[in-house]
Coordinates of N, CA and C in Angstrom, one line a residue:
Chain A
A890 N -60.0 -10.4 -10.8 CA -60.6 -9.5 -9.8 C -61.1 -8.2 -10.4
Q891 N -62.1 -7.7 -9.8 CA -62.7 -6.4 -10.3 C -61.7 -5.3 -9.8
S892 N -61.7 -4.2 -10.6 CA -60.9 -3.1 -10.3 C -61.4 -1.9 -11.0
V893 N -61.1 -0.7 -10.4 CA -61.4 0.6 -11.1 C -60.2 1.4 -11.0
A894 N -60.0 2.3 -12.0 CA -58.8 3.2 -12.1 C -59.3 4.6 -12.3
Q895 N -58.8 5.5 -11.6 CA -59.0 7.0 -11.8 C -57.7 7.6 -12.1
P896 N -57.5 7.8 -13.4 CA -56.1 8.2 -13.9 C -55.7 9.6 -13.5
E897 N -56.6 10.4 -13.0 CA -56.2 11.8 -12.7 C -56.3 12.0 -11.2
D898 N -55.2 12.5 -10.5 CA -55.3 12.8 -9.1 C -56.1 14.1 -8.9
Q899 N -56.0 15.0 -9.8 CA -56.7 16.3 -9.7 C -57.2 16.8 -11.0
V900 N -58.3 17.4 -11.0 CA -58.9 18.0 -12.2 C -59.3 19.5 -11.8
N901 N -58.8 20.4 -12.6 CA -59.1 21.8 -12.4 C -60.0 22.3 -13.6
V902 N -61.1 23.0 -13.2 CA -62.0 23.5 -14.2 C -62.5 24.9 -13.8
A903 N -62.8 25.7 -14.7 CA -63.3 27.0 -14.4 C -64.8 26.9 -14.2
E904 N -65.3 27.7 -13.3 CA -66.7 27.7 -13.0 C -67.5 28.0 -14.3
G905 N -68.6 27.3 -14.5 CA -69.4 27.5 -15.7 C -69.0 26.6 -16.9
N906 N -67.8 26.1 -16.8 CA -67.3 25.1 -17.9 C -67.8 23.7 -17.6
P907 N -67.9 22.9 -18.6 CA -68.2 21.5 -18.4 C -67.0 20.8 -17.7
L908 N -67.4 19.8 -16.9 CA -66.3 19.0 -16.2 C -66.5 17.5 -16.5
T909 N -65.3 16.8 -16.5 CA -65.3 15.4 -16.7 C -64.3 14.8 -15.7
V910 N -64.7 13.8 -14.9 CA -63.8 13.1 -14.1 C -63.8 11.6 -14.6
K911 N -62.6 11.1 -14.8 CA -62.5 9.8 -15.6 C -62.4 8.6 -14.6
C912 N -63.0 7.5 -15.1 CA -63.0 6.3 -14.4 C -63.0 5.1 -15.5
T913 N -62.1 4.2 -15.3 CA -62.1 3.0 -16.2 C -62.2 1.8 -15.2
Y914 N -62.8 0.7 -15.8 CA -63.0 -0.4 -14.9 C -62.5 -1.7 -15.6
S915 N -62.3 -2.7 -14.8 CA -62.0 -4.1 -15.2 C -62.8 -5.0 -14.4
V916 N -63.8 -5.7 -15.1 CA -64.6 -6.6 -14.4 C -64.9 -7.8 -15.2
S917 N -65.3 -8.9 -14.6 CA -65.7 -10.1 -15.3 C -67.3 -10.1 -15.2
G918 N -67.9 -10.2 -16.3 CA -69.4 -10.1 -16.2 C -69.9 -8.7 -16.4
N919 N -71.1 -8.5 -16.1 CA -71.7 -7.1 -16.2 C -71.3 -6.3 -15.0
P920 N -70.9 -5.0 -15.3 CA -70.4 -4.2 -14.2 C -71.5 -3.4 -13.5
Y921 N -71.4 -3.3 -12.2 CA -72.3 -2.5 -11.4 C -71.3 -1.3 -10.9
L922 N -71.6 -0.1 -11.4 CA -70.6 1.0 -11.2 C -71.3 2.1 -10.4
F923 N -70.5 2.8 -9.6 CA -71.0 3.8 -8.7 C -70.1 5.0 -8.7
W924 N -70.6 6.2 -8.5 CA -69.8 7.4 -8.2 C -70.3 8.0 -6.9
Y925 N -69.3 8.3 -6.1 CA -69.5 9.0 -4.8 C -68.7 10.3 -4.7
V926 N -69.2 11.2 -3.9 CA -68.5 12.4 -3.6 C -68.2 12.6 -2.1
Q927 N -67.0 13.1 -1.8 CA -66.7 13.3 -0.4 C -66.3 14.8 -0.2
Y928 N -67.0 15.5 0.6 CA -66.7 16.9 1.0 C -65.8 16.8 2.2
P929 N -65.0 17.9 2.5 CA -64.1 17.9 3.7 C -64.7 17.4 5.0
N930 N -64.0 16.5 5.7 CA -64.5 16.1 7.0 C -65.8 15.4 7.0
R931 N -66.2 14.8 5.8 CA -67.5 14.1 5.7 C -67.2 12.7 5.1
G932 N -68.2 11.9 5.2 CA -68.2 10.6 4.6 C -68.5 10.7 3.1
L933 N -68.4 9.5 2.4 CA -68.8 9.5 1.0 C -70.3 9.6 0.8
Q934 N -70.7 10.3 -0.2 CA -72.1 10.4 -0.5 C -72.4 9.9 -1.9
F935 N -73.4 9.1 -2.0 CA -73.8 8.5 -3.3 C -74.2 9.6 -4.3
L936 N -73.7 9.5 -5.5 CA -74.1 10.4 -6.6 C -75.0 9.7 -7.6
L937 N -74.5 8.6 -8.1 CA -75.3 7.9 -9.2 C -74.7 6.5 -9.4
K938 N -75.4 5.6 -10.1 CA -75.0 4.3 -10.3 C -75.4 3.8 -11.7
Y939 N -74.7 2.9 -12.2 CA -75.0 2.2 -13.5 C -75.2 0.7 -13.1
I940 N -76.4 0.2 -13.5 CA -76.7 -1.2 -13.3 C -76.9 -1.9 -14.6
T941 N -77.8 -1.3 -15.3 CA -78.1 -1.8 -16.7 C -79.0 -0.7 -17.4
G942 N -79.2 -0.9 -18.7 CA -80.1 0.1 -19.4 C -79.3 1.2 -20.1
D943 N -79.9 2.4 -20.0 CA -79.3 3.5 -20.7 C -77.9 3.8 -20.3
N944 N -77.1 4.1 -21.3 CA -75.6 4.3 -21.0 C -75.4 5.7 -20.4
L945 N -76.3 6.6 -20.5 CA -76.2 7.9 -19.8 C -77.1 7.8 -18.5
V946 N -76.4 8.0 -17.4 CA -77.1 7.9 -16.1 C -77.1 9.2 -15.5
K947 N -78.2 9.6 -15.0 CA -78.3 10.9 -14.3 C -78.4 10.7 -12.8
G948 N -77.7 11.7 -12.1 CA -77.7 11.5 -10.6 C -78.0 12.8 -9.9
S949 N -77.4 12.9 -8.7 CA -77.7 14.1 -7.9 C -76.9 15.3 -8.3
Y950 N -77.4 16.5 -7.9 CA -76.7 17.7 -8.1 C -76.3 18.0 -9.5
G951 N -77.1 17.5 -10.5 CA -76.8 17.8 -11.9 C -75.7 17.0 -12.5
F952 N -75.2 16.0 -11.8 CA -74.2 15.1 -12.4 C -74.8 14.0 -13.2
E953 N -74.0 13.6 -14.2 CA -74.4 12.4 -15.0 C -73.1 11.6 -15.3
A954 N -73.3 10.4 -15.7 CA -72.1 9.6 -16.1 C -72.5 8.8 -17.3
E955 N -71.4 8.6 -18.1 CA -71.6 7.9 -19.4 C -70.9 6.5 -19.3
F956 N -71.7 5.5 -19.4 CA -71.1 4.1 -19.5 C -70.8 3.8 -20.9
N957 N -69.5 3.3 -21.1 CA -69.0 3.0 -22.4 C -68.4 1.6 -22.3
K958 N -69.1 0.6 -22.8 CA -68.7 -0.8 -22.6 C -67.4 -1.1 -23.5
S959 N -67.3 -0.5 -24.6 CA -66.2 -0.8 -25.5 C -64.9 -0.2 -25.0
Q960 N -65.0 0.9 -24.3 CA -63.8 1.6 -23.7 C -63.7 1.2 -22.2
T961 N -64.6 0.4 -21.7 CA -64.6 0.1 -20.3 C -64.5 1.3 -19.4
S962 N -65.3 2.3 -19.7 CA -65.2 3.6 -19.0 C -66.5 4.0 -18.4
F963 N -66.5 4.8 -17.3 CA -67.7 5.3 -16.7 C -67.3 6.7 -16.2
H964 N -67.2 7.6 -17.1 CA -66.8 9.0 -16.7 C -67.9 9.8 -16.2
L965 N -67.6 10.6 -15.1 CA -68.5 11.5 -14.5 C -68.5 12.8 -15.2
K966 N -69.7 13.4 -15.4 CA -69.7 14.7 -16.2 C -70.8 15.6 -15.6
K967 N -70.5 16.9 -15.9 CA -71.5 17.9 -15.5 C -71.4 19.0 -16.5
P968 N -72.5 19.5 -17.1 CA -72.4 20.5 -18.1 C -71.8 21.8 -17.7
S969 N -72.1 22.2 -16.5 CA -71.6 23.6 -16.0 C -71.2 23.4 -14.5
A970 N -69.9 23.6 -14.3 CA -69.4 23.3 -13.0 C -69.6 24.5 -12.1
L971 N -69.8 24.2 -10.8 CA -70.0 25.2 -9.7 C -68.8 25.1 -8.8
V972 N -68.5 26.2 -8.1 CA -67.4 26.2 -7.1 C -67.8 25.2 -6.0
S973 N -69.0 25.1 -5.7 CA -69.4 24.1 -4.6 C -69.3 22.7 -5.0
D974 N -69.0 22.4 -6.3 CA -68.7 21.0 -6.7 C -67.3 20.6 -6.4
S975 N -66.5 21.5 -5.9 CA -65.1 21.2 -5.5 C -65.1 20.1 -4.3
A976 N -64.5 19.0 -4.6 CA -64.6 17.9 -3.6 C -63.7 16.8 -4.2
L977 N -63.8 15.7 -3.4 CA -63.0 14.4 -3.8 C -64.1 13.4 -4.3
Y978 N -63.8 12.9 -5.5 CA -64.8 12.0 -6.2 C -64.2 10.6 -6.3
F979 N -65.0 9.6 -6.0 CA -64.6 8.2 -6.1 C -65.5 7.5 -7.0
C980 N -64.9 6.7 -7.8 CA -65.6 5.7 -8.6 C -65.5 4.3 -7.9
A981 N -66.5 3.5 -8.0 CA -66.5 2.2 -7.4 C -67.2 1.2 -8.2
V982 N -66.7 -0.1 -8.1 CA -67.4 -1.2 -8.7 C -67.8 -2.2 -7.7
R983 N -69.0 -2.8 -7.9 CA -69.4 -3.8 -7.0 C -68.8 -5.2 -7.4
D984 N -68.3 -5.9 -6.4 CA -67.7 -7.2 -6.6 C -68.5 -8.2 -5.8
F985 N -68.8 -9.3 -6.4 CA -69.5 -10.4 -5.8 C -68.5 -11.6 -5.6
D986 N -68.0 -11.8 -4.4 CA -66.9 -12.7 -4.2 C -67.3 -13.6 -3.0
S987 N -67.2 -14.9 -3.2 CA -67.5 -15.8 -2.1 C -68.9 -15.6 -1.4
G988 N -69.8 -15.2 -2.3 CA -71.2 -15.1 -1.8 C -71.4 -13.7 -1.1
T989 N -70.5 -12.8 -1.2 CA -70.6 -11.5 -0.5 C -70.5 -10.4 -1.5
Y990 N -71.3 -9.3 -1.3 CA -71.1 -8.1 -2.0 C -70.1 -7.2 -1.4
K991 N -69.1 -6.8 -2.2 CA -68.1 -5.9 -1.7 C -67.9 -4.8 -2.8
Y992 N -67.3 -3.7 -2.4 CA -67.2 -2.6 -3.3 C -65.7 -2.2 -3.4
I993 N -65.2 -2.1 -4.6 CA -63.8 -1.8 -4.9 C -63.8 -0.3 -5.3
F994 N -63.0 0.5 -4.6 CA -63.0 1.9 -4.9 C -61.7 2.3 -5.6
G995 N -61.8 3.4 -6.5 CA -60.7 4.0 -7.1 C -59.9 4.8 -6.0
T996 N -58.8 5.4 -6.5 CA -58.0 6.2 -5.5 C -58.5 7.6 -5.4
G997 N -59.5 8.0 -6.1 CA -60.1 9.3 -5.9 C -59.5 10.3 -6.8
T998 N -60.3 11.3 -7.2 CA -59.9 12.4 -8.0 C -60.4 13.7 -7.4
R999 N -59.5 14.6 -7.1 CA -59.9 15.9 -6.5 C -60.2 16.9 -7.5
L1000 N -61.5 17.4 -7.5 CA -62.0 18.3 -8.4 C -61.9 19.7 -7.8
K1001 N -61.3 20.6 -8.5 CA -61.2 22.0 -8.0 C -61.9 22.9 -9.1
V1002 N -62.9 23.6 -8.7 CA -63.6 24.5 -9.6 C -63.2 25.9 -9.2
L1003 N -62.7 26.6 -10.2 CA -62.1 27.9 -10.0 C -63.1 29.0 -10.3
A1004 N -63.2 30.0 -9.4 CA -64.2 31.0 -9.7 C -63.6 32.0 -10.7
Chain B
N1159 N -83.4 11.0 11.2 CA -82.9 10.1 10.2 C -81.4 10.1 10.2
A1160 N -80.8 9.3 11.2 CA -79.4 9.4 11.4 C -78.6 8.7 10.3
G1161 N -79.0 7.6 9.9 CA -78.2 6.8 8.9 C -77.1 6.0 9.6
V1162 N -75.8 6.4 9.3 CA -74.7 5.7 9.9 C -74.0 6.7 10.8
T1163 N -73.8 6.3 12.0 CA -73.2 7.2 13.0 C -71.9 6.6 13.5
Q1164 N -70.8 7.3 13.5 CA -69.5 6.8 14.0 C -69.1 7.6 15.3
T1165 N -68.6 6.9 16.2 CA -68.0 7.5 17.4 C -66.8 6.8 17.8
P1166 N -65.7 7.6 18.3 CA -65.7 9.0 18.3 C -65.4 9.6 16.9
K1167 N -65.4 10.9 16.8 CA -65.0 11.6 15.6 C -63.5 11.8 15.5
F1168 N -62.9 12.0 16.6 CA -61.4 12.2 16.6 C -60.8 11.5 17.8
R1169 N -59.6 11.0 17.7 CA -58.9 10.4 18.8 C -57.4 10.4 18.5
V1170 N -56.7 10.7 19.6 CA -55.2 10.6 19.6 C -54.8 9.5 20.5
L1171 N -54.0 8.5 20.1 CA -53.5 7.4 20.9 C -52.0 7.4 20.9
K1172 N -51.5 6.8 22.0 CA -50.1 6.5 22.0 C -49.9 5.1 21.5
T1173 N -48.7 4.9 20.9 CA -48.4 3.5 20.4 C -48.5 2.5 21.5
G1174 N -49.2 1.4 21.2 CA -49.4 0.3 22.2 C -50.8 0.4 22.9
Q1175 N -51.4 1.5 22.8 CA -52.7 1.7 23.5 C -53.8 0.9 22.6
S1176 N -54.9 0.7 23.3 CA -56.0 0.0 22.6 C -57.2 0.9 22.6
M1177 N -58.1 0.7 21.6 CA -59.4 1.4 21.6 C -60.4 0.7 20.6
T1178 N -61.6 1.1 20.8 CA -62.7 0.6 20.0 C -63.4 1.7 19.3
L1179 N -63.6 1.6 18.0 CA -64.5 2.5 17.2 C -65.8 1.9 17.0
L1180 N -66.9 2.7 17.3 CA -68.2 2.2 17.2 C -68.9 2.8 15.9
C1181 N -69.6 1.9 15.3 CA -70.5 2.3 14.1 C -71.9 1.8 14.4
A1182 N -72.9 2.7 14.2 CA -74.3 2.3 14.4 C -75.1 2.8 13.2
Q1183 N -75.9 1.9 12.7 CA -76.8 2.2 11.6 C -78.3 1.9 12.0
D1184 N -79.2 2.8 11.5 CA -80.6 2.6 11.8 C -81.4 2.3 10.6
M1185 N -80.8 1.7 9.6 CA -81.5 1.4 8.3 C -81.9 0.0 8.2
N1186 N -81.6 -0.8 9.2 CA -81.8 -2.3 9.2 C -81.0 -3.0 8.1
H1187 N -79.9 -2.4 7.8 CA -79.0 -3.0 6.7 C -78.3 -4.3 7.2
E1188 N -78.2 -5.2 6.3 CA -77.6 -6.5 6.7 C -76.0 -6.4 6.7
Y1189 N -75.5 -5.7 5.6 CA -74.1 -5.6 5.5 C -73.5 -4.4 6.1
M1190 N -72.4 -4.6 6.8 CA -71.6 -3.4 7.3 C -70.1 -3.6 7.0
Y1191 N -69.4 -2.5 6.9 CA -68.0 -2.5 6.4 C -67.2 -1.5 7.2
W1192 N -66.0 -1.8 7.4 CA -65.0 -0.8 7.9 C -63.9 -0.6 6.8
Y1193 N -63.6 0.7 6.5 CA -62.6 1.0 5.6 C -61.6 2.0 6.3
R1194 N -60.4 2.1 5.8 CA -59.5 3.1 6.1 C -59.2 3.9 4.9
Q1195 N -59.0 5.2 5.0 CA -58.8 6.1 3.9 C -57.4 6.8 4.2
D1196 N -56.5 6.6 3.3 CA -55.2 7.2 3.3 C -54.9 7.9 2.0
P1197 N -54.2 9.0 2.1 CA -53.9 9.8 0.9 C -53.4 9.0 -0.3
G1198 N -54.0 9.2 -1.4 CA -53.5 8.5 -2.6 C -53.9 7.1 -2.7
M1199 N -54.6 6.5 -1.7 CA -54.8 5.1 -1.7 C -56.3 4.8 -1.7
G1200 N -57.1 5.8 -1.8 CA -58.6 5.5 -1.8 C -59.1 4.9 -0.5
L1201 N -60.1 4.1 -0.6 CA -60.6 3.4 0.5 C -60.2 1.9 0.5
R1202 N -59.7 1.4 1.6 CA -59.3 0.0 1.6 C -60.2 -0.7 2.7
L1203 N -60.7 -1.9 2.3 CA -61.6 -2.6 3.2 C -60.8 -3.3 4.3
I1204 N -61.2 -3.1 5.5 CA -60.5 -3.7 6.7 C -61.2 -5.1 7.0
H1205 N -62.4 -4.9 7.4 CA -63.3 -6.1 7.7 C -64.7 -5.8 7.3
Y1206 N -65.5 -6.8 7.2 CA -66.9 -6.6 6.9 C -67.7 -7.6 7.6
S1207 N -69.0 -7.4 7.5 CA -70.0 -8.3 8.1 C -71.2 -8.4 7.3
V1208 N -71.7 -9.7 7.1 CA -72.8 -9.9 6.2 C -74.1 -10.1 7.1
G1209 N -73.9 -10.0 8.4 CA -75.1 -10.2 9.2 C -74.7 -10.3 10.7
E1210 N -75.6 -10.2 11.6 CA -75.4 -10.3 13.0 C -74.6 -11.6 13.3
G1211 N -73.5 -11.4 14.1 CA -72.8 -12.5 14.5 C -71.7 -13.1 13.5
T1212 N -71.6 -12.4 12.4 CA -70.7 -12.9 11.4 C -69.7 -11.7 11.0
T1213 N -68.5 -12.1 10.8 CA -67.5 -11.1 10.3 C -66.5 -11.8 9.4
A1214 N -65.8 -11.0 8.6 CA -64.9 -11.6 7.6 C -63.8 -10.5 7.4
K1215 N -62.6 -11.0 6.9 CA -61.5 -10.2 6.6 C -61.6 -9.5 5.3
G1216 N -61.2 -8.3 5.2 CA -61.1 -7.6 3.9 C -59.7 -7.6 3.4
E1217 N -59.3 -6.5 2.8 CA -58.1 -6.3 2.1 C -56.9 -6.1 3.1
V1218 N -57.1 -5.3 4.2 CA -56.1 -5.0 5.1 C -56.5 -5.2 6.6
P1219 N -56.7 -6.5 7.0 CA -57.2 -6.8 8.3 C -56.2 -6.8 9.4
D1220 N -54.9 -6.9 9.1 CA -53.9 -7.1 10.2 C -53.9 -5.9 11.2
G1221 N -53.9 -6.3 12.5 CA -53.9 -5.3 13.5 C -55.2 -4.8 14.0
Y1222 N -56.3 -5.3 13.4 CA -57.7 -4.9 13.7 C -58.5 -6.2 14.0
N1223 N -59.5 -6.0 14.9 CA -60.5 -7.0 15.1 C -61.9 -6.3 15.1
V1224 N -62.9 -7.1 14.8 CA -64.2 -6.6 14.7 C -65.2 -7.5 15.4
S1225 N -66.4 -6.9 15.8 CA -67.5 -7.7 16.3 C -68.8 -7.1 15.8
R1226 N -69.8 -8.0 15.7 CA -71.1 -7.6 15.2 C -72.1 -8.4 16.1
L1227 N -72.2 -8.0 17.3 CA -73.1 -8.7 18.3 C -74.6 -8.3 18.0
K1228 N -74.8 -7.1 17.6 CA -76.1 -6.6 17.2 C -76.2 -6.2 15.8
K1229 N -77.3 -6.4 15.1 CA -77.4 -6.1 13.7 C -77.0 -4.6 13.4
Q1230 N -77.4 -3.7 14.3 CA -77.2 -2.3 14.0 C -75.8 -1.8 14.4
N1231 N -75.0 -2.6 15.0 CA -73.7 -2.1 15.5 C -72.6 -2.9 14.9
F1232 N -71.5 -2.2 14.6 CA -70.3 -2.9 14.1 C -69.1 -2.2 14.7
L1233 N -68.3 -2.9 15.5 CA -67.2 -2.4 16.3 C -65.9 -2.8 15.7
L1234 N -65.0 -1.8 15.6 CA -63.6 -2.0 15.1 C -62.7 -1.8 16.3
G1235 N -61.8 -2.8 16.6 CA -60.9 -2.7 17.7 C -59.5 -2.7 17.2
L1236 N -58.7 -1.8 17.9 CA -57.2 -1.8 17.7 C -56.7 -2.3 19.1
E1237 N -56.0 -3.5 19.1 CA -55.6 -4.0 20.4 C -54.3 -3.4 20.8
S1238 N -53.4 -3.1 19.9 CA -52.1 -2.4 20.2 C -51.8 -1.5 19.1
A1239 N -52.2 -0.2 19.3 CA -52.1 0.7 18.2 C -50.6 1.0 17.7
A1240 N -50.5 1.1 16.4 CA -49.2 1.4 15.8 C -49.3 2.7 14.9
P1241 N -48.2 3.4 14.8 CA -48.3 4.7 14.0 C -48.8 4.4 12.5
S1242 N -48.6 3.2 12.0 CA -49.1 2.9 10.7 C -50.6 2.9 10.6
Q1243 N -51.2 2.8 11.7 CA -52.7 2.8 11.8 C -53.3 4.2 11.9
T1244 N -52.5 5.2 11.8 CA -53.0 6.6 11.7 C -53.7 6.7 10.4
S1245 N -55.0 7.1 10.4 CA -55.8 7.1 9.2 C -57.1 7.7 9.6
V1246 N -58.0 7.8 8.5 CA -59.4 8.1 8.7 C -60.1 6.9 8.5
Y1247 N -61.0 6.5 9.4 CA -61.7 5.2 9.4 C -63.2 5.5 9.1
F1248 N -63.7 4.8 8.1 CA -65.1 5.0 7.7 C -65.8 3.7 7.8
C1249 N -67.0 3.8 8.3 CA -68.0 2.7 8.4 C -69.0 2.9 7.3
A1250 N -69.5 1.8 6.7 CA -70.5 1.9 5.7 C -71.5 0.7 5.9
S1251 N -72.7 0.9 5.4 CA -73.7 -0.2 5.5 C -74.4 -0.3 4.1
S1252 N -75.0 -1.5 3.8 CA -75.8 -1.6 2.6 C -76.7 -2.8 2.8
P1253 N -77.9 -2.7 2.1 CA -78.8 -3.8 2.2 C -78.2 -5.1 1.5
R1254 N -78.7 -6.2 1.9 CA -78.2 -7.4 1.2 C -79.1 -7.8 0.1
A1255 N -80.4 -7.8 0.3 CA -81.4 -8.3 -0.6 C -81.3 -7.5 -1.9
Y1256 N -81.2 -6.2 -1.8 CA -81.1 -5.3 -3.0 C -79.7 -5.0 -3.3
S1257 N -79.1 -5.9 -4.1 CA -77.6 -5.8 -4.2 C -77.2 -4.6 -5.1
N1258 N -78.1 -4.0 -5.8 CA -77.7 -2.8 -6.6 C -77.8 -1.5 -5.9
Q1259 N -78.0 -1.6 -4.6 CA -78.1 -0.4 -3.8 C -76.7 0.1 -3.3
P1260 N -76.5 1.4 -3.2 CA -75.2 2.0 -2.8 C -75.0 1.8 -1.3
Q1261 N -73.8 2.0 -0.9 CA -73.4 2.0 0.5 C -73.8 3.3 1.1
H1262 N -74.1 3.3 2.4 CA -74.2 4.5 3.1 C -73.1 4.7 4.1
F1263 N -72.5 5.8 4.1 CA -71.2 6.0 4.9 C -71.5 6.9 6.1
G1264 N -70.7 6.7 7.2 CA -70.6 7.6 8.3 C -69.6 8.7 7.9
D1265 N -69.5 9.7 8.9 CA -68.6 10.8 8.6 C -67.2 10.6 9.0
G1266 N -66.9 9.4 9.5 CA -65.5 9.0 9.7 C -65.0 9.3 11.2
T1267 N -63.9 8.6 11.5 CA -63.2 8.8 12.7 C -61.7 9.1 12.4
R1268 N -61.2 10.2 12.8 CA -59.9 10.6 12.5 C -59.0 10.2 13.6
L1269 N -58.1 9.2 13.4 CA -57.3 8.6 14.4 C -55.8 8.9 14.2
S1270 N -55.2 9.4 15.2 CA -53.7 9.6 15.1 C -53.0 8.8 16.2
I1271 N -52.0 8.1 15.8 CA -51.2 7.2 16.7 C -49.8 7.8 16.8
L1272 N -49.5 8.3 18.0 CA -48.2 8.9 18.3 C -47.1 7.9 18.7

């Protein structure tokens, strides 16, 4: 079965510093990977995805993610963190099971950017 | 451009009461999903639907029922609410034909069972 793991419950970073939120995956076949962000009292918002092609994927709000097949990782990154980036981040993998597309989510990582 | 709309946004129930959560999407998406979000557990799939008139069980279906009578609506029902069902419930939708497209989420329903 497909799965994703987010090893850090929380990441703290100073404003202006680079940030990394980690995600590792376990899939059979080619992975379809996603990052979402959740602000307080809101639903998840799509940030970026990896389907195929370049290992560095660029997304919304200046975020990017690096796909590493040998390390089975898909870490979210941003060169310079903003206080407004503070939120809950979810990694997800698409699963195709019994003819249906489903999405498996990690447990989430809370990012706190300190002014 | 509403996207995915969930009603109600908040609700408090007593144990044993029933209620229905409504999800509506205006993007003509085939797939719709209901998740619950609990601290430290991420999102867990309750039920999903691959099209009008069809539903299927997800990871944690016990205590819930769903219906998809119209393509744009997906209803989640609690027949006899239990405190363990206190959670934040999210509805999502996605296209079927374009399988690499992300899900679109509503803003959630915060449900407390006393």
